[in-house]
Amino acid sequence: MSSSLTAADSIRSQQTTVFTVLFAISLVHLLNDTVQSVVPAIFPIVQESLHFSFSQIGLIAFAMNITASLLQPFIGLYTDKRPLPYLLPVGVMFSLIGVVVLALAGSFAQMIIAVILIGIGSSVLHPESSRVAYLAAGPRRGLAQSIFQLGGNFGQSLAPILTALIFVPLGQFGIIWFTFAAAAALVVQTIVAKWYKNHIVNRPKAARTIRSSRPLSPKIMILSMTILIMLLFSKFVYLASMTGYYAFFLKDHFNLTTERSQLFIFALLAAGTLGGFVGGPLSDRFGRRNMIWFSILGTAPFSMVLPYANELFSAILCICIGFILLSGFSVIVVYGQELLPGKVGMVSGLFFGVAFGLGGIGSAILGAMADHFGLTFVIQICAYLPLIGLLAAFLPTDKQLKITVEPAESALSS
């Protein structure tokens, strides 16, 4: 792979899609999110072994996600002006250390330290790797972001399987095996960082992205960004309710084992992996706003039925929800990048950061609600969150986002 990531590729990537780079960062995203998915995957284990409450479980998820949420936008904003290619492997090092601490943690405080380290690693990976996807995309930005997101979605979908196959029989210390995933990600990120550096050095510097003759007003841009963040709120708080608490709901309602209940979460996330992959290319074909609308509002009929379904129908609904809900995140990222051209890192960092932050805040609040009102109430009330997708009607159309680009890239590095 390293021979493919050359300076010549970096020049050609301005007009063509560099798939070697895209699949490399997708692989790293897979490895990173597999490590990250370990945290919610061990919740059923540590709840019993370390006697954690639902509130403590929510706070652990909150600590990891809020770390990434706060750091990502600032990292993206800084590297928009001063790209730092070798920050990519440095971020993986934080995740590697976090995995070791997580495997050995014997207290709530140690768990918090471990997940903060993993959160720091994710805060570097997402905005910078998303920028690499943008650089390697050529004219196919939706497809490029979907390839990058494919790895992350697949890594997240492995969490329930990891619980069933590793953490139930081996316990918390089984996490130590994921140091191999982090080490592999470190190697690949070093290779990607070399391509990224060569791309910056060899890229022509002449032109900038130029707005069309009828640019969007600041008021519309602020409103659009607010709507996009609200859509992310509906998407990721609902997802937090499913990945963090739906397995407990299934165990209570259908008397399922931990292993069997995790298979429902795997079905949701595996379907989401496929949905996330097809969402980007479909947005290239049918429009970003249409795909955003479908991915959130289209989830609502299935989510509202889920709390009342029987076991078999619940599995089918999880597949439908996962496919539709996760088909739109990469599209939202690309839509934001086109809404604010020249701010690729900031937009990517902001949206990934908001996703992490909302997931963390949602987990903490939902955990407290579960302790006080019960799991059934949490699952039932969260089922209505996808209705926020109605706000997509107020986003500018794809034609309104069109920009004129001269024969070089936007100002990714001044």
Coordinates of C-alpha atoms in Angstrom, one line a residue:
M1 CA 0.0 0.0 0.0
S2 CA 2.8 2.4 0.8
S3 CA 4.1 2.3 -2.8
S4 CA 0.6 3.4 -3.9
L5 CA 0.5 6.5 -1.7
T6 CA 3.0 8.6 -3.7
A7 CA 3.4 12.3 -4.6
A8 CA 2.1 11.5 -8.1
D9 CA -1.1 10.2 -6.5
S10 CA -1.5 13.4 -4.5
I11 CA -1.4 15.5 -7.7
R12 CA -3.8 13.2 -9.6
S13 CA -6.2 13.2 -6.6
Q14 CA -7.2 16.8 -7.4
Q15 CA -9.1 15.4 -10.4
T16 CA -9.6 11.7 -9.5
T17 CA -10.6 9.6 -6.6
V18 CA -7.6 8.0 -4.8
F19 CA -9.2 4.7 -3.6
T20 CA -6.0 3.4 -2.0
V21 CA -6.0 6.3 0.4
L22 CA -9.8 6.2 1.0
F23 CA -9.7 2.5 1.9
A24 CA -6.6 3.0 4.1
I25 CA -8.3 5.7 6.2
S26 CA -11.5 3.5 6.2
L27 CA -9.4 0.7 7.7
V28 CA -8.0 3.0 10.4
H29 CA -11.5 4.2 11.1
L30 CA -12.6 0.6 11.5
L31 CA -9.8 -0.2 13.9
N32 CA -10.3 3.0 15.9
D33 CA -14.0 2.6 16.2
T34 CA -13.6 -1.1 17.1
V35 CA -11.4 0.0 20.0
Q36 CA -13.9 2.8 20.9
S37 CA -16.8 0.4 20.7
V38 CA -15.2 -1.7 23.4
V39 CA -16.4 0.9 26.0
P40 CA -20.2 0.4 25.6
A41 CA -19.6 -3.3 24.8
I42 CA -18.2 -3.9 28.4
F43 CA -21.1 -2.1 30.1
P44 CA -23.0 -5.3 30.9
I45 CA -19.7 -6.8 32.2
V46 CA -18.5 -4.0 34.4
Q47 CA -22.0 -3.3 35.8
E48 CA -21.8 -6.8 37.4
S49 CA -18.1 -7.1 38.2
L50 CA -17.5 -3.5 39.5
H51 CA -21.1 -2.9 40.7
F52 CA -21.7 0.3 38.6
S53 CA -25.1 2.0 38.5
F54 CA -26.7 3.1 35.3
S55 CA -25.8 6.6 36.2
Q56 CA -22.1 5.6 36.4
I57 CA -22.3 3.8 33.1
G58 CA -23.8 6.9 31.6
L59 CA -21.0 9.1 33.0
I60 CA -18.3 6.8 31.6
A61 CA -19.8 7.1 28.1
F62 CA -20.1 10.9 28.7
A63 CA -16.4 11.2 29.7
M64 CA -15.2 9.6 26.5
N65 CA -17.6 11.4 24.2
I66 CA -17.4 14.8 25.7
T67 CA -13.5 14.7 25.5
A68 CA -13.8 14.1 21.7
S69 CA -16.6 16.6 21.4
L70 CA -14.7 19.5 22.9
L71 CA -11.3 18.8 21.2
Q72 CA -12.4 17.9 17.6
P73 CA -13.6 21.3 16.4
F74 CA -10.5 23.0 17.7
I75 CA -8.2 20.5 16.1
G76 CA -10.1 20.8 12.8
L77 CA -10.0 24.6 13.0
Y78 CA -6.3 24.7 13.7
T79 CA -5.3 22.3 11.0
D80 CA -7.4 24.1 8.4
K81 CA -4.7 26.8 8.6
R82 CA -1.7 24.6 9.6
P83 CA -2.0 21.0 8.5
L84 CA -0.2 18.5 10.7
P85 CA -0.1 15.2 8.9
Y86 CA 1.8 13.3 11.6
L87 CA -0.8 14.2 14.2
L88 CA -2.7 11.2 12.7
P89 CA -0.4 8.5 14.3
V90 CA 0.0 10.5 17.5
G91 CA -3.8 10.3 18.0
V92 CA -3.6 6.5 17.7
M93 CA -1.0 6.4 20.4
F94 CA -3.5 7.9 22.9
S95 CA -6.0 5.2 22.0
L96 CA -3.4 2.5 22.4
I97 CA -2.6 3.7 25.9
G98 CA -6.3 4.0 26.7
V99 CA -6.9 0.4 25.8
V100 CA -4.2 -0.8 28.2
V101 CA -5.6 1.3 31.0
L102 CA -9.2 0.1 30.3
A103 CA -8.2 -3.5 30.4
L104 CA -6.6 -3.0 33.9
A105 CA -9.1 -0.6 35.4
G106 CA -10.4 -1.7 38.7
S107 CA -12.4 1.4 39.7
F108 CA -14.7 4.1 38.4
A109 CA -11.9 6.7 38.3
Q110 CA -9.6 4.5 36.4
M111 CA -12.3 3.8 33.8
I112 CA -12.8 7.5 33.4
I113 CA -9.1 8.0 32.7
A114 CA -9.0 5.2 30.2
V115 CA -12.0 6.5 28.2
I116 CA -10.7 10.0 28.2
L117 CA -7.5 8.8 26.5
I118 CA -9.5 6.9 23.9
G119 CA -11.6 10.1 23.4
I120 CA -8.4 12.1 22.7
G121 CA -7.4 9.6 20.1
S122 CA -10.8 9.8 18.4
S123 CA -10.7 13.6 18.5
V124 CA -7.6 13.6 16.3
L125 CA -8.6 10.8 13.9
H126 CA -12.0 12.0 12.8
P127 CA -11.4 15.6 11.6
E128 CA -8.0 14.8 10.2
S129 CA -9.0 11.6 8.4
S130 CA -12.1 13.3 7.1
R131 CA -9.9 16.0 5.6
V132 CA -7.8 13.2 4.0
A133 CA -11.0 11.8 2.6
Y134 CA -11.9 15.2 1.2
L135 CA -8.4 15.5 -0.4
A136 CA -8.6 12.0 -2.0
A137 CA -12.2 12.3 -3.1
G138 CA -11.8 14.1 -6.4
P139 CA -15.3 14.9 -7.7
R140 CA -17.0 12.1 -5.6
R141 CA -17.2 13.6 -2.2
G142 CA -20.3 11.7 -1.1
L143 CA -18.7 8.4 -2.0
A144 CA -15.4 9.3 -0.4
Q145 CA -17.0 10.2 2.9
S146 CA -19.1 7.0 2.8
I147 CA -16.0 4.9 2.3
F148 CA -14.4 6.6 5.3
Q149 CA -17.5 6.2 7.4
L150 CA -17.9 2.5 6.3
G151 CA -14.9 1.6 8.4
G152 CA -16.2 3.4 11.5
N153 CA -19.7 2.0 11.2
F154 CA -18.4 -1.5 10.8
G155 CA -16.1 -1.1 13.8
Q156 CA -19.0 0.1 15.9
S157 CA -21.2 -2.8 14.8
L158 CA -18.6 -5.3 16.2
A159 CA -19.3 -4.2 19.8
P160 CA -22.1 -6.6 20.5
I161 CA -20.2 -9.5 18.9
L162 CA -17.2 -8.6 21.0
T163 CA -19.3 -8.7 24.1
A164 CA -20.7 -12.2 23.2
L165 CA -17.4 -13.8 22.0
I166 CA -14.8 -12.0 24.1
F167 CA -16.0 -10.1 27.2
V168 CA -18.5 -12.6 28.5
P169 CA -16.0 -15.6 28.5
L170 CA -12.8 -13.6 29.2
G171 CA -14.1 -10.6 31.2
Q172 CA -12.8 -7.1 31.2
F173 CA -9.1 -8.1 30.8
G174 CA -10.0 -9.4 27.3
I175 CA -9.8 -5.8 26.2
I176 CA -6.0 -6.2 26.1
W177 CA -6.3 -8.0 22.8
F178 CA -7.4 -4.8 21.2
T179 CA -3.9 -3.4 21.5
F180 CA -3.2 -5.3 18.3
A181 CA -5.9 -3.3 16.5
A182 CA -4.5 0.0 17.8
A183 CA -1.0 -1.0 16.8
A184 CA -2.2 -1.9 13.3
A185 CA -4.0 1.5 13.1
L186 CA -0.7 3.2 14.1
V187 CA 1.1 1.6 11.1
V188 CA -1.5 2.5 8.6
Q189 CA -1.9 6.1 9.9
T190 CA 1.9 6.6 9.5
I191 CA 1.6 5.6 5.8
V192 CA -1.4 7.8 5.3
A193 CA 0.4 10.7 7.0
K194 CA 3.2 10.4 4.5
W195 CA 0.7 10.7 1.6
Y196 CA -1.0 13.6 3.2
K197 CA 2.3 15.4 3.6
N198 CA 3.2 14.8 0.0
H199 CA -0.2 16.0 -1.2
I200 CA 0.3 19.3 0.6
V201 CA 3.8 19.8 -0.7
N202 CA 3.0 18.9 -4.3
R203 CA -0.4 20.6 -4.7
P204 CA -0.7 23.8 -6.8
K205 CA -1.4 26.8 -4.5
A206 CA -2.9 29.2 -7.0
A207 CA -6.6 29.1 -6.7
R208 CA -9.2 29.4 -4.0
T209 CA -12.8 28.2 -3.8
I210 CA -15.0 31.0 -5.0
R211 CA -18.6 31.5 -4.1
S212 CA -21.3 31.7 -6.8
S213 CA -22.7 35.0 -7.8
R214 CA -25.6 34.5 -5.3
P215 CA -24.0 33.3 -2.0
L216 CA -26.0 32.3 0.9
S217 CA -26.5 35.0 3.5
P218 CA -24.9 34.6 7.0
K219 CA -28.3 34.3 8.5
I220 CA -29.2 31.3 6.3
M221 CA -25.8 29.7 6.9
I222 CA -26.2 30.1 10.7
L223 CA -29.8 28.7 10.5
S224 CA -28.6 25.8 8.4
M225 CA -25.8 24.9 10.8
T226 CA -28.3 25.0 13.7
I227 CA -30.6 22.7 11.9
L228 CA -27.8 20.3 11.0
I229 CA -26.8 20.2 14.7
M230 CA -30.4 19.5 15.7
L231 CA -30.5 16.7 13.2
L232 CA -27.3 15.3 14.7
F233 CA -29.0 15.6 18.2
S234 CA -31.9 13.4 17.1
K235 CA -29.7 10.9 15.4
F236 CA -27.0 10.4 18.1
V237 CA -29.1 10.6 21.2
Y238 CA -31.4 8.0 19.8
L239 CA -28.4 5.9 18.8
A240 CA -27.1 6.3 22.4
S241 CA -30.4 5.0 23.8
M242 CA -30.1 1.9 21.5
T243 CA -26.4 1.1 22.0
G244 CA -26.3 1.9 25.7
Y245 CA -29.6 0.7 27.0
Y246 CA -31.7 -1.3 24.5
A247 CA -29.9 -4.6 25.4
F248 CA -31.0 -4.1 29.1
F249 CA -34.5 -3.4 27.8
L250 CA -34.5 -6.7 25.8
K251 CA -33.2 -8.7 28.8
D252 CA -36.0 -7.3 31.0
H253 CA -38.8 -7.7 28.5
F254 CA -37.9 -11.0 26.8
N255 CA -35.7 -12.6 29.5
L256 CA -32.8 -12.8 27.0
T257 CA -29.2 -13.6 27.9
T258 CA -26.5 -10.9 27.5
E259 CA -25.1 -12.7 24.4
R260 CA -28.5 -12.9 22.7
S261 CA -29.6 -9.3 23.5
Q262 CA -26.3 -8.0 22.0
L263 CA -27.2 -9.7 18.7
F264 CA -30.1 -7.2 18.3
I265 CA -27.6 -4.3 18.7
F266 CA -25.3 -6.0 16.2
A267 CA -28.2 -6.3 13.7
L268 CA -28.9 -2.5 14.0
L269 CA -25.3 -1.5 13.7
A270 CA -24.4 -3.9 10.9
A271 CA -27.4 -2.7 8.9
G272 CA -26.2 0.8 9.7
T273 CA -22.8 0.0 8.2
L274 CA -24.5 -0.9 4.9
G275 CA -26.7 2.2 5.1
G276 CA -23.7 4.4 5.8
F277 CA -21.9 3.1 2.8
V278 CA -24.7 3.6 0.3
G279 CA -25.8 7.0 1.7
G280 CA -23.0 9.0 0.2
P281 CA -23.2 7.7 -3.4
L282 CA -27.0 8.1 -3.2
S283 CA -26.5 11.7 -2.1
D284 CA -24.2 12.3 -5.1
R285 CA -27.0 11.0 -7.3
F286 CA -30.2 12.2 -5.7
G287 CA -29.1 15.2 -3.6
R288 CA -27.7 15.8 -0.1
R289 CA -30.8 17.4 1.4
N290 CA -33.1 14.6 0.1
M291 CA -30.8 12.0 1.7
I292 CA -30.5 13.8 5.0
W293 CA -34.3 14.1 5.2
F294 CA -34.8 10.4 4.4
S295 CA -32.1 9.2 6.9
I296 CA -33.7 10.8 10.0
L297 CA -37.4 11.3 9.4
G298 CA -37.5 8.0 7.6
T299 CA -36.5 6.3 10.9
A300 CA -39.5 7.6 12.8
P301 CA -42.2 5.0 11.8
F302 CA -39.9 2.1 12.8
S303 CA -38.5 3.7 16.0
M304 CA -42.0 4.5 17.3
V305 CA -43.2 0.9 16.9
L306 CA -40.1 -0.8 18.3
P307 CA -40.8 -0.5 22.1
Y308 CA -44.1 -2.4 21.5
A309 CA -42.9 -5.1 19.1
N310 CA -42.4 -8.8 19.9
E311 CA -38.9 -10.4 19.8
L312 CA -38.9 -11.4 16.2
F313 CA -40.4 -8.1 14.9
S314 CA -37.9 -6.2 17.1
A315 CA -35.0 -7.8 15.3
I316 CA -36.5 -6.8 11.9
L317 CA -37.2 -3.2 13.1
C318 CA -33.6 -2.9 14.4
I319 CA -32.3 -3.7 10.9
C320 CA -34.6 -1.1 9.3
I321 CA -33.7 1.5 11.9
G322 CA -30.0 1.0 11.6
F323 CA -29.9 1.1 7.8
I324 CA -32.0 4.3 7.5
L325 CA -30.6 6.1 10.5
L326 CA -26.9 5.7 9.7
S327 CA -27.3 6.3 6.0
G328 CA -27.2 10.1 6.5
F329 CA -24.2 11.0 8.7
S330 CA -21.6 11.1 6.0
V331 CA -24.1 13.1 3.9
I332 CA -24.5 15.7 6.7
V333 CA -20.7 16.0 6.9
V334 CA -20.3 16.6 3.1
Y335 CA -23.3 19.0 3.2
G336 CA -21.7 21.0 5.9
Q337 CA -18.4 21.1 4.0
E338 CA -20.1 22.5 1.0
L339 CA -22.1 24.9 3.1
L340 CA -18.8 26.3 4.5
P341 CA -16.2 25.8 1.8
G342 CA -12.5 26.1 2.9
K343 CA -13.5 24.9 6.4
V344 CA -13.2 21.1 5.9
G345 CA -11.4 20.4 9.2
M346 CA -13.6 22.7 11.3
V347 CA -16.8 21.3 9.8
S348 CA -15.7 17.7 10.2
G349 CA -14.4 18.3 13.7
L350 CA -17.5 20.1 14.7
F351 CA -19.9 17.5 13.4
F352 CA -18.0 14.5 14.7
G353 CA -17.5 16.4 17.9
V354 CA -21.2 17.2 18.2
A355 CA -22.0 13.6 17.5
F356 CA -19.6 12.4 20.3
G357 CA -20.8 15.1 22.7
L358 CA -24.5 14.5 22.1
G359 CA -24.0 10.8 22.4
G360 CA -22.1 11.3 25.7
I361 CA -24.6 13.8 27.2
G362 CA -27.5 11.6 26.0
S363 CA -25.9 8.5 27.7
A364 CA -25.5 10.3 31.0
I365 CA -29.0 11.8 31.0
L366 CA -30.6 8.6 29.8
G367 CA -28.7 6.6 32.5
A368 CA -30.1 8.9 35.2
M369 CA -33.6 8.6 33.7
A370 CA -33.3 4.8 33.6
D371 CA -32.4 4.8 37.3
H372 CA -35.4 7.0 38.2
F373 CA -38.1 6.1 35.6
G374 CA -37.1 2.7 34.3
L375 CA -35.7 1.5 31.0
T376 CA -39.1 1.2 29.3
F377 CA -39.7 4.9 29.7
V378 CA -36.3 5.8 28.2
I379 CA -36.8 3.6 25.1
Q380 CA -40.4 4.8 24.6
I381 CA -39.6 8.5 24.9
C382 CA -36.5 8.3 22.6
A383 CA -38.5 6.7 19.9
Y384 CA -39.9 10.1 19.0
L385 CA -36.5 11.8 18.5
P386 CA -36.3 11.0 14.7
L387 CA -39.3 13.3 14.2
I388 CA -36.9 16.2 14.5
G389 CA -36.0 15.2 10.9
L390 CA -38.8 17.5 9.8
L391 CA -36.4 20.4 10.2
A392 CA -34.6 19.2 7.1
A393 CA -37.3 20.9 5.1
F394 CA -35.8 24.3 6.0
L395 CA -32.3 23.5 4.7
P396 CA -31.1 25.2 1.5
T397 CA -31.5 23.0 -1.6
D398 CA -28.4 21.4 -3.2
K399 CA -28.7 24.0 -6.1
Q400 CA -28.4 26.8 -3.5
L401 CA -25.1 25.3 -2.2
K402 CA -23.5 25.1 -5.6
I403 CA -20.1 26.8 -5.7
T404 CA -17.7 27.6 -8.6
V405 CA -14.3 26.0 -8.2
E406 CA -11.3 27.1 -10.2
P407 CA -8.8 24.4 -11.3
A408 CA -7.3 23.8 -7.9
E409 CA -8.5 23.0 -4.5
S410 CA -10.1 25.2 -1.9
A411 CA -8.0 26.9 0.8
L412 CA -7.3 23.8 2.9
S413 CA -4.0 25.2 3.9
S414 CA -3.2 28.9 3.8

